[in-house]
XYZ file of C-alpha atoms in Angstrom:
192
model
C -218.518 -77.498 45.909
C -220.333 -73.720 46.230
C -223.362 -75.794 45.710
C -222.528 -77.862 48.344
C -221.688 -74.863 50.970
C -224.735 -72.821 49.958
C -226.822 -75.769 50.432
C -225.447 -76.323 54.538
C -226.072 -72.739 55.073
C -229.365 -72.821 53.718
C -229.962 -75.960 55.858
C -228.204 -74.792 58.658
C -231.394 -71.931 58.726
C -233.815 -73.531 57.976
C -233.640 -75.541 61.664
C -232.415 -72.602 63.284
C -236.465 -71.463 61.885
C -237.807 -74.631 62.945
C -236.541 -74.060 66.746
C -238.160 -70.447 66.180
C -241.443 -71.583 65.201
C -241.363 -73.258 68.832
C -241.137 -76.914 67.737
C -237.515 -76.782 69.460
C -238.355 -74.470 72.079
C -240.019 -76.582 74.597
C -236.424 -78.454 74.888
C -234.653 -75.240 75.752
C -236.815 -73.719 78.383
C -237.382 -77.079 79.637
C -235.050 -77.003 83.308
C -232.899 -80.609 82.915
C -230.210 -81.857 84.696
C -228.441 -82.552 81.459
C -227.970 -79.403 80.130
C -226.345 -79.268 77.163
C -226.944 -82.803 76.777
C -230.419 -82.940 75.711
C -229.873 -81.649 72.072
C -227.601 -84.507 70.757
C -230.574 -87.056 70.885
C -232.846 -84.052 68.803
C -229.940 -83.217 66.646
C -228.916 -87.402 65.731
C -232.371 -87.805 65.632
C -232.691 -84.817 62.622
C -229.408 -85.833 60.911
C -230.137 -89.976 60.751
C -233.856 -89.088 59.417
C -233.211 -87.023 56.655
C -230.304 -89.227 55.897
C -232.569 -92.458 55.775
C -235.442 -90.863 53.753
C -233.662 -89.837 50.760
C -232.680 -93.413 49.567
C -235.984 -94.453 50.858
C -238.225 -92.065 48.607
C -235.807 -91.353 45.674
C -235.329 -95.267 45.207
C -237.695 -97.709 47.019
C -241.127 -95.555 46.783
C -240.183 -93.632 43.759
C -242.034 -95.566 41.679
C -245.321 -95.601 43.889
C -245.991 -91.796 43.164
C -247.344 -90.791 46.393
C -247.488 -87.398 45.955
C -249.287 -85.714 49.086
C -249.086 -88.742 50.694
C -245.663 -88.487 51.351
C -245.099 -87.018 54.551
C -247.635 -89.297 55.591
C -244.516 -92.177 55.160
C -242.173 -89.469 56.334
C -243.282 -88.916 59.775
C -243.223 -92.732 60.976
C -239.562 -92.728 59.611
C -238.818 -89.654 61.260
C -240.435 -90.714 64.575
C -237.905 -94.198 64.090
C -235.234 -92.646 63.901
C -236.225 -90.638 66.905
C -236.746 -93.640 68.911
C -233.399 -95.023 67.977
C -231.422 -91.620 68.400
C -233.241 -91.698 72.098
C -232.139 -95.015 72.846
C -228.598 -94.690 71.989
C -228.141 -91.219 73.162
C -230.283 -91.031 76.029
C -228.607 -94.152 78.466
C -230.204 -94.172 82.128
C -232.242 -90.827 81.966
C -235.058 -90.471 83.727
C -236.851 -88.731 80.907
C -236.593 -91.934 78.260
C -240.010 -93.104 78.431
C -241.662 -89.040 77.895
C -242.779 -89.712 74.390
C -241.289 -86.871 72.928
C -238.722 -89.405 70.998
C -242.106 -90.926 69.358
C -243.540 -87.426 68.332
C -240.239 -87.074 66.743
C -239.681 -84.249 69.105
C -242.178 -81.905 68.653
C -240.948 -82.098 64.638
C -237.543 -81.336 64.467
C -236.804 -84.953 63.022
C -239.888 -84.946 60.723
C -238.838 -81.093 59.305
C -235.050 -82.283 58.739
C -236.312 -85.277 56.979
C -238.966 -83.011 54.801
C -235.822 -80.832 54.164
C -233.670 -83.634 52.771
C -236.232 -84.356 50.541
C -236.928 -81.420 48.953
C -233.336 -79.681 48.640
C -231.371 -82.154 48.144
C -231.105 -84.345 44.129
C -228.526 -86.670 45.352
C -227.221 -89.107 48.704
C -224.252 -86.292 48.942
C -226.447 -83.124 49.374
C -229.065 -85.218 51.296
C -226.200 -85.971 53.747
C -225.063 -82.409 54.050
C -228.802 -81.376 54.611
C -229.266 -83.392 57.180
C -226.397 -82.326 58.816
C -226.177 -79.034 58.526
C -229.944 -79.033 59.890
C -228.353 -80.852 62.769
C -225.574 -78.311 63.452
C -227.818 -75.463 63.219
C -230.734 -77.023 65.397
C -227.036 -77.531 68.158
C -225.656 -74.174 67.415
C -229.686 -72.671 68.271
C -230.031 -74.653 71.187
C -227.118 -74.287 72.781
C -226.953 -70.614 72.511
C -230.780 -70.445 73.663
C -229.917 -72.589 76.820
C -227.303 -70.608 77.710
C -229.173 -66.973 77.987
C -232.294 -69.197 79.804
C -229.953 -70.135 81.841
C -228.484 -66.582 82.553
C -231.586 -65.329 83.129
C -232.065 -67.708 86.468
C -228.751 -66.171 88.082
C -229.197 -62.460 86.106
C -232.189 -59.707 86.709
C -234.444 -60.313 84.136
C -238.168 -59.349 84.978
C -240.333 -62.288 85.734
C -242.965 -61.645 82.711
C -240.184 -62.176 79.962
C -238.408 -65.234 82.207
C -239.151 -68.696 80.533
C -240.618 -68.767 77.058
C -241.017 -65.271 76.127
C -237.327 -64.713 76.307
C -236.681 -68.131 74.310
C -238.859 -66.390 71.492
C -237.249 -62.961 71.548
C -233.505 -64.564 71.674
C -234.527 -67.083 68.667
C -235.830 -64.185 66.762
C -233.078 -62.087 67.384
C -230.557 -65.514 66.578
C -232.674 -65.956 63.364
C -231.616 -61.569 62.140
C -228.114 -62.737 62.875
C -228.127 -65.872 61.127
C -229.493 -64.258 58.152
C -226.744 -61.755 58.095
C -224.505 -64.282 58.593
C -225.836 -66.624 55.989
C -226.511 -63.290 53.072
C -222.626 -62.655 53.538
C -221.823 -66.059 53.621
C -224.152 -66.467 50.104
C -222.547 -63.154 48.833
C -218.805 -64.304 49.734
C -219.116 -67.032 47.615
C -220.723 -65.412 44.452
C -224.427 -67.064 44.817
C -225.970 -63.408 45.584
C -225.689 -61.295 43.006
């Protein structure tokens, strides 16, 4: 069960570093209508492909060996399960046909997927993976869309307005999360 925990913290990082290597950061300092709204499509999109690729490559191509070729396979799953998370989560929006659902949003859905494979030995810690990269890809862009949008009705200089102050908040979300995630790890005797 520790294994378990330390495994959706670990997770839960690793996409709150995949929004900070900007792969997530177009969808927060994009201006939408839907505010909050546009991260569940990302976020079912992350936790249904790293769900699906763990049976797929520990069972069905297992024996094939592909080795490097791998992600090559991964990404068209990934960018699948984008499509489908779109569809369902998306409805009437006017942003449905943008492609980003078929680049599997900039890589969020292709990294959670990658992630599932390579932490996780079994269909239980693949699950958790997947959706603890989920949560902390939500918990990232939630918090990022809410100081963008403070900075439209707050003084904030105009050079650091937009992307800039995505990248400083993400990096300063990413110190926190790692002392959150070290006493988290040390709490439950993994650190010692």
């Amino acid at each position: 069960m520790i294994a378990l925990v330390v495994l959706a913290v670990a997770a839960s990082i690793a996409a709150n570093s995949v929004v900070q290597m900007a792969l997530g950061v177009g969808l927060v300092v994009a201006p939408g209508e839907r505010r909050g709204g546009r991260f569940l499509a990302p976020a079912a999109a992350m936790a249904l492909s790293g769900f699906l690729s763990w049976p797929l490559f520990a069972y069905i191509l297992a024996p094939f060996s592909l080795g490097f070729l791998e992600p090559l396979l991964l990404f068209p799953l990934a960018s699948l399960a984008s499509v489908v998370a779109d569809r369902i989560f998306s409805g009437r929006d006017a942003n449905r046909g943008s492609g980003s659902a078929y680049s599997a949003f900039g890589g969020l859905a292709f990294g959670s997927a990658w992630l599932a494979l390579r932490l996780s030995s079994g269909m239980l810690e693949a699950a958790v993976v997947s959706i603890s990269c989920a949560a902390g890809f939500l918990g990232s862009g939630f918090l990022l869309d809410k100081i963008r949008y403070r900075s439209l009705i707050e003084p904030v200089p105009r050079a650091l307005r937009g992307v800039p102050l995505a990248l400083i908040s993400a990096g300063l979300l990413s110190l926190l999360s790692t002392f959150v995630a070290a006493a988290a790890f040390t709490a439950l005797g993994a650190l010692r």
